[in-house]
Tab-separated table of C-alpha atoms and ligand atoms in Angstrom:
chain	number	residue	atom	x	y	z
O	288	UNK	CA	0.000	0.000	0.000
O	289	UNK	CA	1.280	3.459	-0.775
O	290	UNK	CA	1.253	6.120	1.916
O	291	UNK	CA	-0.208	9.495	1.085
O	292	UNK	CA	0.684	11.014	4.435
O	293	UNK	CA	3.405	9.970	6.842
O	294	UNK	CA	3.688	11.630	10.217
O	295	UNK	CA	6.994	11.251	12.022
O	296	UNK	CA	7.696	12.224	15.626
O	297	UNK	CA	5.052	14.918	15.599
O	298	UNK	CA	4.985	17.106	18.700
O	299	UNK	CA	2.816	20.060	19.518
O	300	UNK	CA	2.830	22.216	22.598
O	301	UNK	CA	0.761	25.199	23.608
O	302	UNK	CA	3.034	27.150	25.929
O	303	UNK	CA	4.420	24.538	28.297
O	304	UNK	CA	1.505	22.164	27.706
O	305	UNK	CA	2.861	19.343	25.528
O	306	UNK	CA	-0.342	18.149	23.878
O	307	UNK	CA	1.094	15.824	21.211
O	308	UNK	CA	4.089	13.973	22.532
O	309	UNK	CA	5.499	11.850	19.732
O	310	UNK	CA	2.996	10.808	17.112
O	311	UNK	CA	3.952	8.477	14.310
O	312	UNK	CA	1.413	7.322	11.787
O	313	UNK	CA	0.752	6.945	8.110
O	314	UNK	CA	-2.331	7.162	5.950
O	315	UNK	CA	-2.507	4.910	2.932
O	316	UNK	CA	-4.398	5.636	-0.241
O	317	UNK	CA	-8.032	4.554	0.019
O	318	UNK	CA	-7.764	3.818	3.700
O	319	UNK	CA	-10.246	4.833	6.393
O	320	UNK	CA	-8.506	5.548	9.682
O	321	UNK	CA	-10.561	6.431	12.725
O	322	UNK	CA	-9.121	8.090	15.788
O	323	UNK	CA	-10.790	7.462	19.125
O	324	UNK	CA	-9.855	8.571	22.621
O	325	UNK	CA	-10.989	10.586	25.597
O	326	UNK	CA	-11.732	14.266	25.360
O	327	UNK	CA	-8.516	16.255	25.793
O	328	UNK	CA	-6.254	13.479	24.480
O	329	UNK	CA	-5.164	15.634	21.517
O	330	UNK	CA	-7.274	14.253	18.666
O	331	UNK	CA	-8.369	17.629	17.281
O	332	UNK	CA	-4.910	19.097	17.679
O	333	UNK	CA	-3.534	16.154	15.748
O	334	UNK	CA	-5.965	16.660	12.832
O	335	UNK	CA	-5.296	20.396	12.902
O	336	UNK	CA	-1.562	19.730	12.717
O	337	UNK	CA	-2.046	17.413	9.733
O	338	UNK	CA	-3.604	20.210	7.701
O	339	UNK	CA	-1.450	22.866	9.368
O	340	UNK	CA	-4.259	24.793	10.991
O	341	UNK	CA	-1.793	24.401	13.867
O	342	UNK	CA	1.951	24.563	13.334
O	343	UNK	CA	3.670	21.489	14.771
O	344	UNK	CA	6.347	22.195	17.364
O	345	UNK	CA	8.519	19.375	16.072
O	346	UNK	CA	8.471	16.414	13.710
O	347	UNK	CA	7.754	15.777	10.064
O	348	UNK	CA	4.631	15.627	7.956
O	349	UNK	CA	5.366	13.916	4.658
O	350	UNK	CA	2.864	14.294	1.829
O	351	UNK	CA	3.511	12.084	-1.204
O	352	UNK	CA	7.068	11.647	0.075
O	353	UNK	CA	7.867	15.340	0.645
O	354	UNK	CA	8.176	17.108	3.991
O	355	UNK	CA	5.525	19.812	3.956
O	356	UNK	CA	7.280	21.652	6.803
O	357	UNK	CA	10.473	22.120	4.808
O	358	UNK	CA	11.261	25.712	3.830
O	359	UNK	CA	9.859	26.633	0.430
O	360	UNK	CA	7.248	23.878	0.323
O	361	UNK	CA	4.020	24.985	-1.347
O	362	UNK	CA	1.695	25.005	1.667
O	363	UNK	CA	-1.353	26.576	0.017
O	364	UNK	CA	-1.221	23.798	-2.577
O	365	UNK	CA	-0.805	21.166	0.146
O	366	UNK	CA	-3.877	22.450	1.968
O	367	UNK	CA	-6.004	22.037	-1.153
O	368	UNK	CA	-5.278	18.287	-1.074
O	369	UNK	CA	-6.903	17.968	2.348
O	370	UNK	CA	-10.611	18.457	2.956
O	371	UNK	CA	-11.717	19.203	6.496
O	372	UNK	CA	-15.104	18.779	8.122
O	373	UNK	CA	-15.492	20.265	11.593
O	374	UNK	CA	-17.828	19.510	14.442
O	375	UNK	CA	-19.230	23.032	14.122
O	376	UNK	CA	-19.804	22.966	10.298
O	377	UNK	CA	-18.006	26.308	9.675
O	378	UNK	CA	-20.174	27.232	6.706
O	379	UNK	CA	-20.152	30.798	5.415
O	380	UNK	CA	-23.412	32.090	6.891
O	381	UNK	CA	-23.753	34.983	4.454
O	382	UNK	CA	-23.650	32.645	1.443
O	383	UNK	CA	-26.276	30.192	0.267
O	384	UNK	CA	-25.628	26.472	-0.017
O	385	UNK	CA	-24.507	26.615	-3.635
O	386	UNK	CA	-22.168	29.567	-3.045
O	387	UNK	CA	-20.683	27.763	-0.048
O	388	UNK	CA	-19.780	24.864	-2.313
O	389	UNK	CA	-18.551	27.042	-5.194
O	390	UNK	CA	-16.468	29.776	-3.595
O	391	UNK	CA	-13.351	27.777	-2.710
O	392	UNK	CA	-13.327	26.135	-6.110
O	393	UNK	CA	-13.252	29.562	-7.753
O	394	UNK	CA	-10.959	31.479	-5.396
O	395	UNK	CA	-8.533	28.698	-4.481
O	396	UNK	CA	-8.581	26.297	-7.426
O	397	UNK	CA	-9.284	28.944	-10.073
O	398	UNK	CA	-12.193	27.059	-11.604
O	399	UNK	CA	-14.632	28.856	-13.876
O	400	UNK	CA	-18.040	29.590	-12.427
O	401	UNK	CA	-19.930	27.109	-14.626
O	402	UNK	CA	-17.580	24.263	-13.807
O	403	UNK	CA	-17.640	25.089	-10.107
O	404	UNK	CA	-21.436	25.104	-10.157
O	405	UNK	CA	-21.596	21.722	-11.880
O	406	UNK	CA	-19.160	20.149	-9.417
O	407	UNK	CA	-20.937	21.733	-6.443
O	408	UNK	CA	-24.282	20.351	-7.574
O	409	UNK	CA	-22.847	16.876	-8.164
O	410	UNK	CA	-21.501	16.830	-4.621
O	411	UNK	CA	-24.680	18.270	-3.131
O	412	UNK	CA	-26.545	15.441	-4.880
O	413	UNK	CA	-24.191	12.930	-3.268
O	414	UNK	CA	-25.162	14.182	0.189
O	415	UNK	CA	-28.847	14.635	-0.628
O	416	UNK	CA	-28.768	18.437	-0.431
O	417	UNK	CA	-29.202	19.502	-4.068
O	418	UNK	CA	-32.759	20.643	-3.345
O	419	UNK	CA	-31.438	23.261	-0.941
O	420	UNK	CA	-29.017	25.180	-3.155
O	421	UNK	CA	-30.693	28.548	-2.480
O	422	UNK	CA	-31.003	28.094	1.283
O	423	UNK	CA	-28.832	29.990	3.729
O	424	UNK	CA	-27.129	27.950	6.479
O	425	UNK	CA	-29.402	29.510	9.128
O	426	UNK	CA	-32.404	27.867	7.435
O	427	UNK	CA	-30.902	24.373	7.696
O	428	UNK	CA	-30.828	21.807	10.486
O	429	UNK	CA	-27.486	20.761	11.939
O	430	UNK	CA	-27.491	17.539	9.952
O	431	UNK	CA	-28.229	19.411	6.731
O	432	UNK	CA	-25.453	21.918	7.451
O	433	UNK	CA	-23.012	19.105	8.012
O	434	UNK	CA	-24.027	17.467	4.739
O	435	UNK	CA	-23.387	20.780	2.952
O	436	UNK	CA	-20.024	21.075	4.713
O	437	UNK	CA	-19.124	17.610	3.404
O	438	UNK	CA	-20.222	18.560	-0.130
O	439	UNK	CA	-18.194	21.758	0.080
O	440	UNK	CA	-15.068	19.858	1.107
O	441	UNK	CA	-15.597	17.201	-1.600
O	442	UNK	CA	-16.009	19.905	-4.239
O	443	UNK	CA	-12.320	20.737	-3.800
O	444	UNK	CA	-11.377	17.197	-4.956
O	445	UNK	CA	-9.308	16.432	-1.868
O	446	UNK	CA	-6.898	13.511	-1.758
O	447	UNK	CA	-7.678	13.019	1.909
O	448	UNK	CA	-10.708	14.021	3.961
O	449	UNK	CA	-10.263	14.831	7.639
O	450	UNK	CA	-13.354	14.712	9.844
O	451	UNK	CA	-13.279	16.062	13.393
O	452	UNK	CA	-16.246	14.626	15.283
O	453	UNK	CA	-18.636	15.502	12.469
O	454	UNK	CA	-21.689	14.210	14.331
O	455	UNK	CA	-20.971	15.411	17.861
O	456	UNK	CA	-22.947	18.641	17.556
O	457	UNK	CA	-25.971	17.008	15.923
O	458	UNK	CA	-29.320	16.079	17.373
O	459	UNK	CA	-29.452	12.293	17.701
O	460	UNK	CA	-31.940	11.856	14.856
O	461	UNK	CA	-29.519	13.510	12.405
O	462	UNK	CA	-26.458	11.484	13.297
O	463	UNK	CA	-27.423	8.435	11.250
O	464	UNK	CA	-27.793	10.372	7.967
O	465	UNK	CA	-24.362	11.919	8.245
O	466	UNK	CA	-22.723	8.625	9.211
O	467	UNK	CA	-24.457	6.943	6.285
O	468	UNK	CA	-22.990	9.508	3.899
O	469	UNK	CA	-19.545	9.025	5.386
O	470	UNK	CA	-19.899	5.278	5.037
O	471	UNK	CA	-20.766	5.693	1.357
O	472	UNK	CA	-17.726	7.912	0.856
O	473	UNK	CA	-15.537	5.331	2.558
O	474	UNK	CA	-16.889	2.602	0.299
O	475	UNK	CA	-16.221	4.761	-2.762
O	476	UNK	CA	-12.501	4.545	-1.954
O	477	UNK	CA	-12.000	8.026	-0.533
O	478	UNK	CA	-9.067	8.281	1.877
O	479	UNK	CA	-10.435	9.408	5.236
O	480	UNK	CA	-9.171	10.201	8.709
O	481	UNK	CA	-12.086	10.421	11.121
O	482	UNK	CA	-12.041	11.504	14.751
O	483	UNK	CA	-15.227	10.086	16.207
O	484	UNK	CA	-17.101	9.074	19.320
O	485	UNK	CA	-19.303	6.795	17.223
O	486	UNK	CA	-17.814	3.445	18.142
O	487	UNK	CA	-20.217	1.483	15.921
O	488	UNK	CA	-19.080	3.548	12.942
O	489	UNK	CA	-15.408	3.078	13.850
O	490	UNK	CA	-15.960	-0.652	14.168
O	491	UNK	CA	-17.875	-1.059	10.948
O	492	UNK	CA	-16.223	1.375	8.550
O	493	UNK	CA	-12.540	1.679	9.538
O	494	UNK	CA	-9.664	-0.168	8.037
O	495	UNK	CA	-7.616	0.906	11.020
O	496	UNK	CA	-8.453	2.327	14.432
O	497	UNK	CA	-6.092	4.513	16.426
O	498	UNK	CA	-6.630	4.960	20.136
O	499	UNK	CA	-5.094	8.173	21.453
O	500	UNK	CA	-4.361	8.725	25.108
O	501	UNK	CA	-2.684	11.812	26.600
O	502	UNK	CA	-1.038	12.955	23.396
O	503	UNK	CA	0.226	9.572	22.279
O	504	UNK	CA	-1.041	6.744	20.119
O	505	UNK	CA	-1.582	4.168	22.831
O	506	UNK	CA	-2.683	1.393	20.486
O	507	UNK	CA	-3.673	0.901	16.874
O	508	UNK	CA	-4.941	-1.954	14.786
O	509	UNK	CA	-7.890	-3.316	12.870
O	510	UNK	CA	-11.351	-2.760	14.370
O	511	UNK	CA	-11.164	-6.340	15.583
O	512	UNK	CA	-7.781	-5.757	17.258
O	513	UNK	CA	-9.025	-2.684	19.080
O	514	UNK	CA	-12.632	-3.527	19.873
O	515	UNK	CA	-12.426	-7.271	20.386
O	516	UNK	CA	-8.840	-7.927	21.455
O	517	UNK	CA	-7.421	-4.698	22.883
O	518	UNK	CA	-3.978	-5.250	24.377
O	519	UNK	CA	-3.393	-2.097	26.379
O	520	UNK	CA	-5.017	-1.554	29.747
O	521	UNK	CA	-5.745	2.080	28.748
O	522	UNK	CA	-7.640	0.943	25.665
O	523	UNK	CA	-9.672	-1.532	27.671
O	524	UNK	CA	-10.564	1.116	30.236
O	525	UNK	CA	-11.589	3.624	27.585
O	526	UNK	CA	-13.758	1.116	25.728
O	527	UNK	CA	-15.302	-0.010	28.964
O	528	UNK	CA	-16.344	3.591	29.630
O	529	UNK	CA	-17.793	4.337	26.180
O	530	UNK	CA	-19.316	1.058	25.033
Z	823	LIG	P1	-9.452	16.306	21.874
Z	823	LIG	O1	-9.822	16.735	20.493
Z	823	LIG	O2	-8.916	14.917	21.947
Z	823	LIG	O3	-10.560	16.526	22.855
Z	823	LIG	P2	-7.744	18.630	21.838
Z	823	LIG	O4	-6.754	18.420	20.770
Z	823	LIG	O5	-8.876	19.529	21.553
Z	823	LIG	O6	-8.250	17.221	22.380
Z	823	LIG	O7	-7.030	19.227	23.119
Z	823	LIG	C1	-5.895	18.633	23.711
Z	823	LIG	C2	-5.290	19.602	24.701
Z	823	LIG	O8	-4.764	20.714	24.003
Z	823	LIG	C3	-6.267	20.173	25.715
Z	823	LIG	O9	-5.610	20.209	26.954
Z	823	LIG	C4	-6.538	21.565	25.200
Z	823	LIG	O10	-6.824	22.436	26.259
Z	823	LIG	C5	-5.224	21.925	24.536
Z	823	LIG	N1	-5.424	22.876	23.417
Z	823	LIG	C6	-6.025	22.612	22.247
Z	823	LIG	N2	-6.012	23.691	21.438
Z	823	LIG	C7	-5.382	24.666	22.126
Z	823	LIG	C8	-5.055	26.033	21.845
Z	823	LIG	N3	-5.352	26.589	20.665
Z	823	LIG	N4	-4.400	26.731	22.795
Z	823	LIG	C9	-4.064	26.156	23.968
Z	823	LIG	N5	-4.341	24.896	24.304
Z	823	LIG	C10	-4.993	24.149	23.412
Z	824	LIG	MG1	-11.595	17.368	19.692
C-alpha cells in the first residue's frame, strides 16, 4: 500500500503544555482511519496539525514523500489536497448552499463559475442536499449543514478528507444520515481520517483504528484488534467507559 501522508515524531505544545508527545502514523491511499480517545487526548490538535491549521512544534509531515514543513514547500497547494469537516460545520453564513460549495473552487482552485457550479451540484446530490441550493445555512438543520459542509469539502477534490467529530454537535436523529454519507464515501474509496465518538461507525467502517491517550497513540490496529482484542489496559478502560 502506498502512503499518502506519513507523520513522524510529531509534537505540539501550547506554551508549556505538551499536547502531542510523539505521534507516528501513516495514511494509505483509500484507507479509512478512525481516531478514538478521551476528550482532551489531543485528537483535534492532531488533525489540525495534519492540515497545518496548527503549526507542529517538532516532527515531520510527509505528503507524497515530501516534507511539507520544509522551507519553500508549497503550503497553500498542500492544503487544497486535504478536505476538512469540523464539528461546528463552519459554513459561510452569508452565502447560500450553492455559493458555499462554489467559492473555494473559484478562489482557491481557479475554476470557472460554470464548472464550479456543476461540481458543487454533483456533490450536493451525493449528500442529498441539491434541493437546498438557495437556502442559507441559518435555514438548515445541523445535519443538513453538516451534509453541505461535506459537499463543500468534496467539491475541492481532496486527496484526503479529515473529519473532526462531524456528528458530535448534531441532534441524535440527524447522526445516522451523516454517518451513512460518510460510510458511502468510505466505500467509494476516498481516503479518510475520522475523529469520532461513534464506536459502531469506527468498528464497521474503519480499516484501522487509532486509540489516542494523553497525546500519544496508545494502540492501533484493525477494528477487531481494538474492539475485540485490545492489548493495552488504557484501551480496555476507555472502551469499557464508552461502550
Ligand atoms: P481532543 O480533540 O482529543 O478533545 P484537543 O486536541 O482539543 O483534544 O485538546 C488537547 C489539549 O490541548 C487540551 O488540553 C486543550 O486544552 C489543549 N489545546 C487545544 N487547542 C489549544 C489552543 N489553541 N491553545 C491552547 N491549548 C490548546
Ligand atoms: Mg476534539
